[in-house]
């Protein structure tokens, strides 16, 4: 049976903030991501090599070996990006029933990556739309930003982009960039109203296409992937913006020795 896929409902760059306010999510094509962020698309594509060297995620509680990952944290205010000391990723069980309530110390992002001007521009754009949609005053807010580089592979037959299922992340803004996909089927994106019946499903296929979500209003998930060729994988960059502090700031300490 042929696989049925649905095209993403793309938004024009100038309509991103209004689309987020009205519908809780917005989707941008790669060319419009470049326009919206002020980044050159070749510079974004120049980040892609990082994903080939991601280390394994050692915290998968379903026993899988299909996920590789790096993580980094930043504070962004008024267009200024500051990386903070490496810290654990932590979520309450209310937002992540599978991995919530545990400190997960992932490998840090490469210093050369976070030092690139294109990376700084990318985070500044996400903080800027967070100011436009979620800020409670006219002054730019401090946005506590977590970035996750993921590779989901099909080494064992099936890879699960969201093993926790349909979920929210406990932040203000969620940004999911499709960095690349090779030799797979599946990986459909699904977004649903948290307090209503509406939802949409579509498949991101083009490198550096983007889904933006109002996390308070929308639940999201990506369906499992299966191989069409040996070595199939799906690469994503997930960036979250949150007011008030990082999740778990009161329970997560600094990196242990050796991290």
PDB file of N, CA, C and O in Angstrom, residues 45-122:
ATOM      1  N   UNK A  45      22.047  25.181   6.301  1.00  0.00           N
ATOM      2  CA  UNK A  45      22.430  23.849   5.821  1.00  0.00           C
ATOM      3  C   UNK A  45      23.844  23.492   6.248  1.00  0.00           C
ATOM      4  O   UNK A  45      24.174  22.310   6.413  1.00  0.00           O
ATOM      5  N   UNK A  46      24.681  24.510   6.454  1.00  0.00           N
ATOM      6  CA  UNK A  46      26.044  24.275   6.906  1.00  0.00           C
ATOM      7  C   UNK A  46      26.133  23.697   8.305  1.00  0.00           C
ATOM      8  O   UNK A  46      27.198  23.193   8.699  1.00  0.00           O
ATOM      9  N   UNK A  47      25.042  23.759   9.070  1.00  0.00           N
ATOM     10  CA  UNK A  47      25.013  23.154  10.402  1.00  0.00           C
ATOM     11  C   UNK A  47      24.789  21.646  10.348  1.00  0.00           C
ATOM     12  O   UNK A  47      25.048  20.940  11.329  1.00  0.00           O
ATOM     13  N   UNK A  48      24.299  21.134   9.230  1.00  0.00           N
ATOM     14  CA  UNK A  48      23.801  19.766   9.169  1.00  0.00           C
ATOM     15  C   UNK A  48      24.841  18.706   9.499  1.00  0.00           C
ATOM     16  O   UNK A  48      24.503  17.630   9.997  1.00  0.00           O
ATOM     17  N   UNK A  49      26.121  18.990   9.220  1.00  0.00           N
ATOM     18  CA  UNK A  49      27.146  17.989   9.474  1.00  0.00           C
ATOM     19  C   UNK A  49      27.238  17.553  10.917  1.00  0.00           C
ATOM     20  O   UNK A  49      27.683  16.433  11.210  1.00  0.00           O
ATOM     21  N   UNK A  50      26.815  18.411  11.842  1.00  0.00           N
ATOM     22  CA  UNK A  50      26.855  18.069  13.271  1.00  0.00           C
ATOM     23  C   UNK A  50      26.061  16.808  13.586  1.00  0.00           C
ATOM     24  O   UNK A  50      26.411  16.058  14.500  1.00  0.00           O
ATOM     25  N   UNK A  51      24.975  16.601  12.879  1.00  0.00           N
ATOM     26  CA  UNK A  51      24.057  15.513  13.233  1.00  0.00           C
ATOM     27  C   UNK A  51      24.674  14.134  12.987  1.00  0.00           C
ATOM     28  O   UNK A  51      24.283  13.156  13.622  1.00  0.00           O
ATOM     29  N   UNK A  52      25.652  14.044  12.099  1.00  0.00           N
ATOM     30  CA  UNK A  52      26.276  12.746  11.808  1.00  0.00           C
ATOM     31  C   UNK A  52      27.098  12.233  12.983  1.00  0.00           C
ATOM     32  O   UNK A  52      27.330  11.023  13.094  1.00  0.00           O
ATOM     33  N   UNK A  53      27.510  13.134  13.889  1.00  0.00           N
ATOM     34  CA  UNK A  53      28.355  12.726  15.000  1.00  0.00           C
ATOM     35  C   UNK A  53      27.693  12.783  16.357  1.00  0.00           C
ATOM     36  O   UNK A  53      28.389  12.811  17.378  1.00  0.00           O
ATOM     37  N   UNK A  54      26.373  12.793  16.418  1.00  0.00           N
ATOM     38  CA  UNK A  54      25.702  12.860  17.719  1.00  0.00           C
ATOM     39  C   UNK A  54      25.926  11.571  18.508  1.00  0.00           C
ATOM     40  O   UNK A  54      25.837  10.478  17.960  1.00  0.00           O
ATOM     41  N   UNK A  55      26.193  11.678  19.820  1.00  0.00           N
ATOM     42  CA  UNK A  55      26.362  10.478  20.647  1.00  0.00           C
ATOM     43  C   UNK A  55      25.019   9.877  21.037  1.00  0.00           C
ATOM     44  O   UNK A  55      23.982  10.541  20.977  1.00  0.00           O
ATOM     45  N   UNK A  56      25.011   8.614  21.471  1.00  0.00           N
ATOM     46  CA  UNK A  56      23.751   7.963  21.849  1.00  0.00           C
ATOM     47  C   UNK A  56      23.072   8.647  23.034  1.00  0.00           C
ATOM     48  O   UNK A  56      23.738   9.183  23.926  1.00  0.00           O
ATOM     49  N   UNK A  57      21.755   8.608  23.018  1.00  0.00           N
ATOM     50  CA  UNK A  57      20.936   9.007  24.165  1.00  0.00           C
ATOM     51  C   UNK A  57      20.883   7.802  25.103  1.00  0.00           C
ATOM     52  O   UNK A  57      20.273   6.782  24.780  1.00  0.00           O
ATOM     53  N   UNK A  58      21.505   7.927  26.266  1.00  0.00           N
ATOM     54  CA  UNK A  58      21.590   6.806  27.209  1.00  0.00           C
ATOM     55  C   UNK A  58      20.424   6.750  28.187  1.00  0.00           C
ATOM     56  O   UNK A  58      20.453   5.954  29.130  1.00  0.00           O
ATOM     57  N   UNK A  59      19.398   7.571  27.981  1.00  0.00           N
ATOM     58  CA  UNK A  59      18.328   7.666  28.967  1.00  0.00           C
ATOM     59  C   UNK A  59      16.991   7.127  28.461  1.00  0.00           C
ATOM     60  O   UNK A  59      15.968   7.343  29.105  1.00  0.00           O
ATOM     61  N   UNK A  60      16.969   6.448  27.339  1.00  0.00           N
ATOM     62  CA  UNK A  60      15.698   5.948  26.817  1.00  0.00           C
ATOM     63  C   UNK A  60      15.175   4.819  27.703  1.00  0.00           C
ATOM     64  O   UNK A  60      15.783   3.752  27.803  1.00  0.00           O
ATOM     65  N   UNK A  61      14.027   5.034  28.313  1.00  0.00           N
ATOM     66  CA  UNK A  61      13.479   4.055  29.242  1.00  0.00           C
ATOM     67  C   UNK A  61      12.701   2.939  28.557  1.00  0.00           C
ATOM     68  O   UNK A  61      12.293   1.986  29.208  1.00  0.00           O
ATOM     69  N   UNK A  62      12.499   3.070  27.226  1.00  0.00           N
ATOM     70  CA  UNK A  62      11.850   1.964  26.522  1.00  0.00           C
ATOM     71  C   UNK A  62      12.864   0.927  26.036  1.00  0.00           C
ATOM     72  O   UNK A  62      12.503  -0.020  25.352  1.00  0.00           O
ATOM     73  N   UNK A  63      14.141   1.121  26.380  1.00  0.00           N
ATOM     74  CA  UNK A  63      15.167   0.169  26.000  1.00  0.00           C
ATOM     75  C   UNK A  63      15.675   0.322  24.583  1.00  0.00           C
ATOM     76  O   UNK A  63      16.500  -0.474  24.129  1.00  0.00           O
ATOM     77  N   UNK A  64      15.214   1.354  23.872  1.00  0.00           N
ATOM     78  CA  UNK A  64      15.606   1.535  22.482  1.00  0.00           C
ATOM     79  C   UNK A  64      17.021   2.062  22.322  1.00  0.00           C
ATOM     80  O   UNK A  64      17.614   2.624  23.247  1.00  0.00           O
ATOM     81  N   UNK A  65      17.542   1.884  21.088  1.00  0.00           N
ATOM     82  CA  UNK A  65      18.880   2.390  20.742  1.00  0.00           C
ATOM     83  C   UNK A  65      18.800   3.335  19.541  1.00  0.00           C
ATOM     84  O   UNK A  65      19.794   3.556  18.864  1.00  0.00           O
ATOM     85  N   UNK A  66      17.642   3.880  19.294  1.00  0.00           N
ATOM     86  CA  UNK A  66      17.369   4.578  18.042  1.00  0.00           C
ATOM     87  C   UNK A  66      17.596   6.089  18.113  1.00  0.00           C
ATOM     88  O   UNK A  66      17.424   6.781  17.119  1.00  0.00           O
ATOM     89  N   UNK A  67      17.977   6.632  19.277  1.00  0.00           N
ATOM     90  CA  UNK A  67      18.069   8.089  19.408  1.00  0.00           C
ATOM     91  C   UNK A  67      19.480   8.522  19.786  1.00  0.00           C
ATOM     92  O   UNK A  67      20.082   7.992  20.709  1.00  0.00           O
ATOM     93  N   UNK A  68      19.966   9.545  19.063  1.00  0.00           N
ATOM     94  CA  UNK A  68      21.233  10.206  19.373  1.00  0.00           C
ATOM     95  C   UNK A  68      20.938  11.681  19.632  1.00  0.00           C
ATOM     96  O   UNK A  68      19.994  12.227  19.058  1.00  0.00           O
ATOM     97  N   UNK A  69      21.802  12.332  20.458  1.00  0.00           N
ATOM     98  CA  UNK A  69      21.337  13.631  20.959  1.00  0.00           C
ATOM     99  C   UNK A  69      22.481  14.469  21.542  1.00  0.00           C
ATOM    100  O   UNK A  69      23.415  13.943  22.136  1.00  0.00           O
ATOM    101  N   UNK A  70      22.378  15.786  21.351  1.00  0.00           N
ATOM    102  CA  UNK A  70      23.161  16.771  22.098  1.00  0.00           C
ATOM    103  C   UNK A  70      22.216  17.853  22.606  1.00  0.00           C
ATOM    104  O   UNK A  70      21.108  18.031  22.074  1.00  0.00           O
ATOM    105  N   UNK A  71      22.684  18.636  23.593  1.00  0.00           N
ATOM    106  CA  UNK A  71      21.803  19.565  24.310  1.00  0.00           C
ATOM    107  C   UNK A  71      22.619  20.776  24.752  1.00  0.00           C
ATOM    108  O   UNK A  71      23.803  20.658  25.076  1.00  0.00           O
ATOM    109  N   UNK A  72      22.009  21.947  24.740  1.00  0.00           N
ATOM    110  CA  UNK A  72      22.655  23.153  25.253  1.00  0.00           C
ATOM    111  C   UNK A  72      21.591  24.132  25.721  1.00  0.00           C
ATOM    112  O   UNK A  72      20.439  24.082  25.270  1.00  0.00           O
ATOM    113  N   UNK A  73      21.988  25.049  26.622  1.00  0.00           N
ATOM    114  CA  UNK A  73      21.053  26.005  27.213  1.00  0.00           C
ATOM    115  C   UNK A  73      21.584  27.431  27.076  1.00  0.00           C
ATOM    116  O   UNK A  73      22.800  27.664  27.156  1.00  0.00           O
ATOM    117  N   UNK A  74      20.643  28.362  26.922  1.00  0.00           N
ATOM    118  CA  UNK A  74      20.982  29.755  26.665  1.00  0.00           C
ATOM    119  C   UNK A  74      19.964  30.655  27.359  1.00  0.00           C
ATOM    120  O   UNK A  74      18.843  30.232  27.658  1.00  0.00           O
ATOM    121  N   UNK A  75      20.343  31.903  27.549  1.00  0.00           N
ATOM    122  CA  UNK A  75      19.404  32.962  27.907  1.00  0.00           C
ATOM    123  C   UNK A  75      19.482  34.003  26.798  1.00  0.00           C
ATOM    124  O   UNK A  75      20.580  34.424  26.405  1.00  0.00           O
ATOM    125  N   UNK A  76      18.322  34.388  26.276  1.00  0.00           N
ATOM    126  CA  UNK A  76      18.263  35.349  25.174  1.00  0.00           C
ATOM    127  C   UNK A  76      17.362  36.501  25.595  1.00  0.00           C
ATOM    128  O   UNK A  76      16.226  36.284  26.021  1.00  0.00           O
ATOM    129  N   UNK A  77      17.863  37.725  25.465  1.00  0.00           N
ATOM    130  CA  UNK A  77      17.067  38.922  25.756  1.00  0.00           C
ATOM    131  C   UNK A  77      17.464  40.031  24.798  1.00  0.00           C
ATOM    132  O   UNK A  77      18.657  40.297  24.617  1.00  0.00           O
ATOM    133  N   UNK A  78      16.458  40.625  24.174  1.00  0.00           N
ATOM    134  CA  UNK A  78      16.673  41.765  23.284  1.00  0.00           C
ATOM    135  C   UNK A  78      17.721  41.454  22.214  1.00  0.00           C
ATOM    136  O   UNK A  78      18.566  42.278  21.887  1.00  0.00           O
ATOM    137  N   UNK A  79      17.643  40.235  21.675  1.00  0.00           N
ATOM    138  CA  UNK A  79      18.530  39.841  20.590  1.00  0.00           C
ATOM    139  C   UNK A  79      19.908  39.385  21.011  1.00  0.00           C
ATOM    140  O   UNK A  79      20.716  38.985  20.165  1.00  0.00           O
ATOM    141  N   UNK A  80      20.212  39.445  22.307  1.00  0.00           N
ATOM    142  CA  UNK A  80      21.520  39.037  22.802  1.00  0.00           C
ATOM    143  C   UNK A  80      21.461  37.608  23.329  1.00  0.00           C
ATOM    144  O   UNK A  80      20.619  37.286  24.179  1.00  0.00           O
ATOM    145  N   UNK A  81      22.353  36.761  22.812  1.00  0.00           N
ATOM    146  CA  UNK A  81      22.358  35.337  23.145  1.00  0.00           C
ATOM    147  C   UNK A  81      23.527  35.032  24.066  1.00  0.00           C
ATOM    148  O   UNK A  81      24.678  35.345  23.749  1.00  0.00           O
ATOM    149  N   UNK A  82      23.224  34.426  25.196  1.00  0.00           N
ATOM    150  CA  UNK A  82      24.272  34.046  26.154  1.00  0.00           C
ATOM    151  C   UNK A  82      24.116  32.572  26.510  1.00  0.00           C
ATOM    152  O   UNK A  82      23.074  32.162  27.009  1.00  0.00           O
ATOM    153  N   UNK A  83      25.152  31.784  26.240  1.00  0.00           N
ATOM    154  CA  UNK A  83      25.111  30.388  26.651  1.00  0.00           C
ATOM    155  C   UNK A  83      25.375  30.300  28.147  1.00  0.00           C
ATOM    156  O   UNK A  83      26.216  31.019  28.695  1.00  0.00           O
ATOM    157  N   UNK A  84      24.670  29.399  28.829  1.00  0.00           N
ATOM    158  CA  UNK A  84      24.850  29.209  30.265  1.00  0.00           C
ATOM    159  C   UNK A  84      25.577  27.891  30.503  1.00  0.00           C
ATOM    160  O   UNK A  84      25.668  27.050  29.606  1.00  0.00           O
ATOM    161  N   UNK A  85      26.136  27.692  31.705  1.00  0.00           N
ATOM    162  CA  UNK A  85      26.848  26.434  31.985  1.00  0.00           C
ATOM    163  C   UNK A  85      25.965  25.218  31.708  1.00  0.00           C
ATOM    164  O   UNK A  85      24.750  25.246  31.925  1.00  0.00           O
ATOM    165  N   UNK A  86      26.614  24.162  31.245  1.00  0.00           N
ATOM    166  CA  UNK A  86      25.872  22.952  30.886  1.00  0.00           C
ATOM    167  C   UNK A  86      25.077  22.443  32.075  1.00  0.00           C
ATOM    168  O   UNK A  86      25.558  22.465  33.223  1.00  0.00           O
ATOM    169  N   UNK A  87      23.862  22.007  31.816  1.00  0.00           N
ATOM    170  CA  UNK A  87      22.955  21.589  32.866  1.00  0.00           C
ATOM    171  C   UNK A  87      22.131  20.401  32.376  1.00  0.00           C
ATOM    172  O   UNK A  87      22.064  20.113  31.184  1.00  0.00           O
ATOM    173  N   UNK A  88      21.506  19.726  33.304  1.00  0.00           N
ATOM    174  CA  UNK A  88      20.649  18.602  32.950  1.00  0.00           C
ATOM    175  C   UNK A  88      19.362  19.097  32.305  1.00  0.00           C
ATOM    176  O   UNK A  88      18.891  20.209  32.588  1.00  0.00           O
ATOM    177  N   UNK A  89      18.800  18.271  31.457  1.00  0.00           N
ATOM    178  CA  UNK A  89      17.442  18.504  30.959  1.00  0.00           C
ATOM    179  C   UNK A  89      16.487  17.818  31.922  1.00  0.00           C
ATOM    180  O   UNK A  89      16.666  16.637  32.263  1.00  0.00           O
ATOM    181  N   UNK A  90      15.480  18.559  32.353  1.00  0.00           N
ATOM    182  CA  UNK A  90      14.539  18.026  33.342  1.00  0.00           C
ATOM    183  C   UNK A  90      13.130  18.463  32.972  1.00  0.00           C
ATOM    184  O   UNK A  90      12.902  19.612  32.595  1.00  0.00           O
ATOM    185  N   UNK A  91      12.179  17.516  33.077  1.00  0.00           N
ATOM    186  CA  UNK A  91      10.765  17.811  32.881  1.00  0.00           C
ATOM    187  C   UNK A  91       9.960  17.113  33.963  1.00  0.00           C
ATOM    188  O   UNK A  91      10.329  16.014  34.408  1.00  0.00           O
ATOM    189  N   UNK A  92       8.851  17.701  34.403  1.00  0.00           N
ATOM    190  CA  UNK A  92       7.984  16.994  35.342  1.00  0.00           C
ATOM    191  C   UNK A  92       7.222  15.880  34.634  1.00  0.00           C
ATOM    192  O   UNK A  92       7.049  15.894  33.412  1.00  0.00           O
ATOM    193  N   UNK A  93       6.769  14.909  35.399  1.00  0.00           N
ATOM    194  CA  UNK A  93       6.047  13.784  34.811  1.00  0.00           C
ATOM    195  C   UNK A  93       4.736  14.239  34.170  1.00  0.00           C
ATOM    196  O   UNK A  93       4.205  13.562  33.288  1.00  0.00           O
ATOM    197  N   UNK A  94       4.211  15.401  34.583  1.00  0.00           N
ATOM    198  CA  UNK A  94       2.969  15.898  33.978  1.00  0.00           C
ATOM    199  C   UNK A  94       3.159  16.193  32.494  1.00  0.00           C
ATOM    200  O   UNK A  94       2.191  16.141  31.726  1.00  0.00           O
ATOM    201  N   UNK A  95       4.374  16.523  32.080  1.00  0.00           N
ATOM    202  CA  UNK A  95       4.645  16.819  30.681  1.00  0.00           C
ATOM    203  C   UNK A  95       5.339  15.677  29.954  1.00  0.00           C
ATOM    204  O   UNK A  95       5.289  15.606  28.724  1.00  0.00           O
ATOM    205  N   UNK A  96       6.028  14.815  30.673  1.00  0.00           N
ATOM    206  CA  UNK A  96       6.707  13.694  30.043  1.00  0.00           C
ATOM    207  C   UNK A  96       6.556  12.477  30.947  1.00  0.00           C
ATOM    208  O   UNK A  96       7.339  12.265  31.873  1.00  0.00           O
ATOM    209  N   UNK A  97       5.520  11.691  30.673  1.00  0.00           N
ATOM    210  CA  UNK A  97       5.220  10.555  31.545  1.00  0.00           C
ATOM    211  C   UNK A  97       6.305   9.493  31.492  1.00  0.00           C
ATOM    212  O   UNK A  97       6.483   8.734  32.453  1.00  0.00           O
ATOM    213  N   UNK A  98       7.059   9.420  30.386  1.00  0.00           N
ATOM    214  CA  UNK A  98       8.079   8.389  30.232  1.00  0.00           C
ATOM    215  C   UNK A  98       9.398   8.784  30.899  1.00  0.00           C
ATOM    216  O   UNK A  98      10.017   7.994  31.604  1.00  0.00           O
ATOM    217  N   UNK A  99       9.830  10.028  30.670  1.00  0.00           N
ATOM    218  CA  UNK A  99      11.153  10.443  31.143  1.00  0.00           C
ATOM    219  C   UNK A  99      11.100  11.594  32.149  1.00  0.00           C
ATOM    220  O   UNK A  99      12.149  12.149  32.494  1.00  0.00           O
ATOM    221  N   UNK A 100       9.921  11.967  32.602  1.00  0.00           N
ATOM    222  CA  UNK A 100       9.810  13.064  33.542  1.00  0.00           C
ATOM    223  C   UNK A 100      10.350  12.711  34.914  1.00  0.00           C
ATOM    224  O   UNK A 100      10.425  11.543  35.304  1.00  0.00           O
ATOM    225  N   UNK A 101      10.754  13.766  35.658  1.00  0.00           N
ATOM    226  CA  UNK A 101      11.195  13.581  37.023  1.00  0.00           C
ATOM    227  C   UNK A 101      12.615  13.085  37.173  1.00  0.00           C
ATOM    228  O   UNK A 101      13.040  12.767  38.295  1.00  0.00           O
ATOM    229  N   UNK A 102      13.379  13.035  36.071  1.00  0.00           N
ATOM    230  CA  UNK A 102      14.758  12.560  36.156  1.00  0.00           C
ATOM    231  C   UNK A 102      15.702  13.558  35.505  1.00  0.00           C
ATOM    232  O   UNK A 102      15.348  14.229  34.536  1.00  0.00           O
ATOM    233  N   UNK A 103      16.900  13.696  36.082  1.00  0.00           N
ATOM    234  CA  UNK A 103      17.924  14.539  35.485  1.00  0.00           C
ATOM    235  C   UNK A 103      18.589  13.768  34.347  1.00  0.00           C
ATOM    236  O   UNK A 103      19.138  12.690  34.548  1.00  0.00           O
ATOM    237  N   UNK A 104      18.538  14.354  33.156  1.00  0.00           N
ATOM    238  CA  UNK A 104      19.163  13.706  31.999  1.00  0.00           C
ATOM    239  C   UNK A 104      20.317  14.585  31.513  1.00  0.00           C
ATOM    240  O   UNK A 104      20.106  15.666  30.989  1.00  0.00           O
ATOM    241  N   UNK A 105      21.519  14.084  31.715  1.00  0.00           N
ATOM    242  CA  UNK A 105      22.729  14.823  31.344  1.00  0.00           C
ATOM    243  C   UNK A 105      23.158  14.378  29.953  1.00  0.00           C
ATOM    244  O   UNK A 105      23.871  13.382  29.798  1.00  0.00           O
ATOM    245  N   UNK A 106      22.720  15.112  28.947  1.00  0.00           N
ATOM    246  CA  UNK A 106      23.099  14.802  27.579  1.00  0.00           C
ATOM    247  C   UNK A 106      24.432  15.463  27.237  1.00  0.00           C
ATOM    248  O   UNK A 106      24.845  16.440  27.858  1.00  0.00           O
ATOM    249  N   UNK A 107      25.095  14.925  26.227  1.00  0.00           N
ATOM    250  CA  UNK A 107      26.336  15.533  25.754  1.00  0.00           C
ATOM    251  C   UNK A 107      26.065  16.962  25.299  1.00  0.00           C
ATOM    252  O   UNK A 107      25.029  17.238  24.673  1.00  0.00           O
ATOM    253  N   UNK A 108      26.968  17.899  25.593  1.00  0.00           N
ATOM    254  CA  UNK A 108      26.741  19.285  25.169  1.00  0.00           C
ATOM    255  C   UNK A 108      26.933  19.469  23.677  1.00  0.00           C
ATOM    256  O   UNK A 108      27.651  18.705  23.016  1.00  0.00           O
ATOM    257  N   UNK A 109      26.258  20.482  23.145  1.00  0.00           N
ATOM    258  CA  UNK A 109      26.484  20.855  21.754  1.00  0.00           C
ATOM    259  C   UNK A 109      27.932  21.283  21.558  1.00  0.00           C
ATOM    260  O   UNK A 109      28.590  21.758  22.484  1.00  0.00           O
ATOM    261  N   UNK A 110      28.426  21.133  20.336  1.00  0.00           N
ATOM    262  CA  UNK A 110      29.805  21.479  20.028  1.00  0.00           C
ATOM    263  C   UNK A 110      30.005  22.996  20.141  1.00  0.00           C
ATOM    264  O   UNK A 110      29.191  23.776  19.642  1.00  0.00           O
ATOM    265  N   UNK A 111      31.099  23.438  20.789  1.00  0.00           N
ATOM    266  CA  UNK A 111      31.359  24.876  20.918  1.00  0.00           C
ATOM    267  C   UNK A 111      31.402  25.601  19.572  1.00  0.00           C
ATOM    268  O   UNK A 111      30.941  26.746  19.469  1.00  0.00           O
ATOM    269  N   UNK A 112      31.945  24.959  18.551  1.00  0.00           N
ATOM    270  CA  UNK A 112      32.035  25.610  17.244  1.00  0.00           C
ATOM    271  C   UNK A 112      30.659  25.873  16.650  1.00  0.00           C
ATOM    272  O   UNK A 112      30.466  26.844  15.906  1.00  0.00           O
ATOM    273  N   UNK A 113      29.689  25.017  16.982  1.00  0.00           N
ATOM    274  CA  UNK A 113      28.335  25.190  16.460  1.00  0.00           C
ATOM    275  C   UNK A 113      27.660  26.409  17.082  1.00  0.00           C
ATOM    276  O   UNK A 113      27.119  27.265  16.386  1.00  0.00           O
ATOM    277  N   UNK A 114      27.694  26.489  18.416  1.00  0.00           N
ATOM    278  CA  UNK A 114      26.978  27.568  19.094  1.00  0.00           C
ATOM    279  C   UNK A 114      27.673  28.908  18.901  1.00  0.00           C
ATOM    280  O   UNK A 114      27.077  29.955  19.161  1.00  0.00           O
ATOM    281  N   UNK A 115      28.913  28.889  18.436  1.00  0.00           N
ATOM    282  CA  UNK A 115      29.630  30.144  18.176  1.00  0.00           C
ATOM    283  C   UNK A 115      29.341  30.706  16.795  1.00  0.00           C
ATOM    284  O   UNK A 115      29.686  31.860  16.512  1.00  0.00           O
ATOM    285  N   UNK A 116      28.696  29.945  15.931  1.00  0.00           N
ATOM    286  CA  UNK A 116      28.435  30.422  14.573  1.00  0.00           C
ATOM    287  C   UNK A 116      27.420  31.559  14.579  1.00  0.00           C
ATOM    288  O   UNK A 116      26.410  31.504  15.298  1.00  0.00           O
ATOM    289  N   UNK A 117      27.633  32.581  13.763  1.00  0.00           N
ATOM    290  CA  UNK A 117      26.653  33.675  13.689  1.00  0.00           C
ATOM    291  C   UNK A 117      25.252  33.192  13.343  1.00  0.00           C
ATOM    292  O   UNK A 117      24.261  33.729  13.866  1.00  0.00           O
ATOM    293  N   UNK A 118      25.150  32.172  12.483  1.00  0.00           N
ATOM    294  CA  UNK A 118      23.825  31.691  12.093  1.00  0.00           C
ATOM    295  C   UNK A 118      23.084  31.108  13.293  1.00  0.00           C
ATOM    296  O   UNK A 118      21.853  31.232  13.396  1.00  0.00           O
ATOM    297  N   UNK A 119      23.804  30.495  14.223  1.00  0.00           N
ATOM    298  CA  UNK A 119      23.164  29.951  15.420  1.00  0.00           C
ATOM    299  C   UNK A 119      22.630  31.081  16.302  1.00  0.00           C
ATOM    300  O   UNK A 119      21.518  31.009  16.809  1.00  0.00           O
ATOM    301  N   UNK A 120      23.431  32.119  16.447  1.00  0.00           N
ATOM    302  CA  UNK A 120      22.996  33.259  17.243  1.00  0.00           C
ATOM    303  C   UNK A 120      21.752  33.910  16.624  1.00  0.00           C
ATOM    304  O   UNK A 120      20.806  34.276  17.333  1.00  0.00           O
ATOM    305  N   UNK A 121      21.739  34.047  15.293  1.00  0.00           N
ATOM    306  CA  UNK A 121      20.586  34.633  14.609  1.00  0.00           C
ATOM    307  C   UNK A 121      19.340  33.786  14.798  1.00  0.00           C
ATOM    308  O   UNK A 121      18.235  34.307  14.986  1.00  0.00           O
ATOM    309  N   UNK A 122      19.518  32.489  14.737  1.00  0.00           N
ATOM    310  CA  UNK A 122      18.387  31.579  14.871  1.00  0.00           C
ATOM    311  C   UNK A 122      17.728  31.722  16.241  1.00  0.00           C
ATOM    312  O   UNK A 122      16.495  31.866  16.345  1.00  0.00           O
TER     313      UNK A 122
END
